[in-house]
Tab-separated table of C-alpha atoms in Angstrom:
chain	number	residue	atom	x	y	z
A	98	UNK	CA	0.256	76.006	39.451
A	99	UNK	CA	-3.375	74.490	39.153
A	100	UNK	CA	-5.276	76.372	41.503
A	101	UNK	CA	-6.005	80.180	40.930
A	102	UNK	CA	-5.193	83.084	43.321
A	103	UNK	CA	-7.829	86.208	43.232
A	104	UNK	CA	-6.935	89.948	44.469
A	105	UNK	CA	-8.347	89.937	48.040
A	106	UNK	CA	-7.274	85.900	49.233
A	107	UNK	CA	-5.917	85.176	51.881
A	108	UNK	CA	-3.072	83.039	51.291
A	109	UNK	CA	-0.805	81.087	53.646
A	110	UNK	CA	3.061	82.427	53.770
A	111	UNK	CA	5.887	79.795	55.846
A	112	UNK	CA	8.943	80.968	56.717
A	113	UNK	CA	12.008	79.534	55.649
A	114	UNK	CA	13.752	80.532	59.148
A	115	UNK	CA	12.159	78.174	61.668
A	116	UNK	CA	12.236	80.633	64.352
A	117	UNK	CA	9.346	83.033	62.501
A	118	UNK	CA	6.075	81.534	62.270
A	119	UNK	CA	3.426	80.330	59.538
A	120	UNK	CA	1.096	83.815	59.061
A	121	UNK	CA	-2.275	84.376	56.770
A	122	UNK	CA	-1.283	87.446	54.233
A	123	UNK	CA	-3.445	89.254	51.704
A	124	UNK	CA	-3.168	88.808	47.534
A	125	UNK	CA	-3.260	92.615	46.805
A	126	UNK	CA	-1.921	92.024	43.279
A	127	UNK	CA	-1.494	89.506	40.841
A	128	UNK	CA	0.215	90.383	37.608
A	129	UNK	CA	1.895	89.284	34.460
A	130	UNK	CA	5.380	87.859	36.313
A	131	UNK	CA	4.654	88.515	40.588
A	132	UNK	CA	1.672	87.720	42.571
A	133	UNK	CA	1.904	90.781	45.397
A	134	UNK	CA	1.378	89.721	49.307
A	135	UNK	CA	0.829	92.268	52.211
A	136	UNK	CA	2.343	92.003	55.472
A	137	UNK	CA	5.504	91.813	54.086
A	138	UNK	CA	7.955	94.746	53.652
A	139	UNK	CA	7.527	95.885	50.273
A	140	UNK	CA	11.009	94.364	49.222
A	141	UNK	CA	10.020	91.091	50.328
A	142	UNK	CA	6.158	91.043	49.423
A	143	UNK	CA	6.432	89.238	46.231
A	144	UNK	CA	6.122	86.099	44.916
A	145	UNK	CA	6.623	84.187	41.331
A	146	UNK	CA	3.426	83.596	39.705
A	147	UNK	CA	4.495	80.496	37.342
A	148	UNK	CA	5.333	78.339	40.765
A	149	UNK	CA	4.660	80.898	43.633
A	150	UNK	CA	8.383	80.581	45.040
A	151	UNK	CA	9.205	83.755	46.518
A	152	UNK	CA	11.837	86.011	44.900
A	153	UNK	CA	14.675	86.162	47.881
A	154	UNK	CA	13.495	82.170	48.641
A	155	UNK	CA	13.281	82.714	51.673
A	156	UNK	CA	9.160	82.195	51.825
A	157	UNK	CA	6.699	79.336	50.394
A	158	UNK	CA	3.047	80.784	49.254
A	159	UNK	CA	-0.105	78.328	49.862
A	160	UNK	CA	-3.709	78.249	49.090
A	161	UNK	CA	-3.908	77.856	53.056
A	162	UNK	CA	-2.802	75.769	56.391
A	163	UNK	CA	-4.727	72.978	55.355
A	164	UNK	CA	-2.422	73.690	51.125
A	165	UNK	CA	0.402	73.341	53.162
A	166	UNK	CA	-0.009	70.538	56.111
A	167	UNK	CA	-1.838	68.199	52.624
A	168	UNK	CA	1.322	69.228	50.421
A	169	UNK	CA	3.475	68.136	53.652
A	170	UNK	CA	2.498	65.277	53.759
A	171	UNK	CA	2.605	64.263	49.814
A	172	UNK	CA	6.072	65.855	49.817
A	173	UNK	CA	6.906	63.239	52.835
A	174	UNK	CA	4.947	60.149	50.526
A	175	UNK	CA	7.371	61.439	47.935
A	176	UNK	CA	9.903	61.124	50.202
A	177	UNK	CA	8.927	57.448	51.387
A	178	UNK	CA	7.859	55.693	48.033
A	179	UNK	CA	12.221	57.332	46.542
A	180	UNK	CA	13.665	55.744	49.771
A	181	UNK	CA	11.748	52.223	49.654
A	182	UNK	CA	12.536	52.388	45.517
A	183	UNK	CA	16.384	53.445	46.623
A	184	UNK	CA	16.698	50.903	48.130
A	185	UNK	CA	14.863	47.503	46.846
A	186	UNK	CA	14.397	48.341	43.375
A	187	UNK	CA	17.855	46.296	42.181
A	188	UNK	CA	16.403	43.572	43.772
A	189	UNK	CA	13.080	44.012	41.097
A	190	UNK	CA	13.071	42.295	37.322
A	191	UNK	CA	11.922	44.274	34.399
A	192	UNK	CA	8.019	43.479	34.699
A	193	UNK	CA	8.067	44.620	38.327
A	194	UNK	CA	9.871	47.690	37.775
A	195	UNK	CA	6.885	48.458	35.094
A	196	UNK	CA	4.827	47.672	37.852
A	197	UNK	CA	6.156	49.901	40.489
A	198	UNK	CA	6.426	53.012	37.819
A	199	UNK	CA	2.777	52.543	37.384
A	200	UNK	CA	2.219	52.926	40.895
A	201	UNK	CA	4.683	55.352	41.586
A	202	UNK	CA	2.428	57.582	38.961
A	203	UNK	CA	-1.085	57.177	40.752
A	204	UNK	CA	0.378	57.792	43.826
A	205	UNK	CA	1.736	60.799	43.019
A	206	UNK	CA	-1.465	62.702	41.415
A	207	UNK	CA	-3.251	62.432	43.867
């Protein structure tokens, strides 16, 4: 991840199970492999430091609720781009495909 976490920082945890509500937790430890957060059972409070994924694949970790919303919006745009491309790219010639490639790269960098 490009953004940095610090010990004591609040992070936003989103459970995969939609019956559970997202919540804030504090970063209580940053090791070489794991991020440890409060407010989860000690067997479930670790996330990989390399990609912020939960070790048990039950939660997502974000910097804040705003970061979560931005990520969801970006994922939605990527899905729309993918669906458009899968329906329409076969109609384009090589020059048009190159232009689309540039546009997609620019959109994904934002």
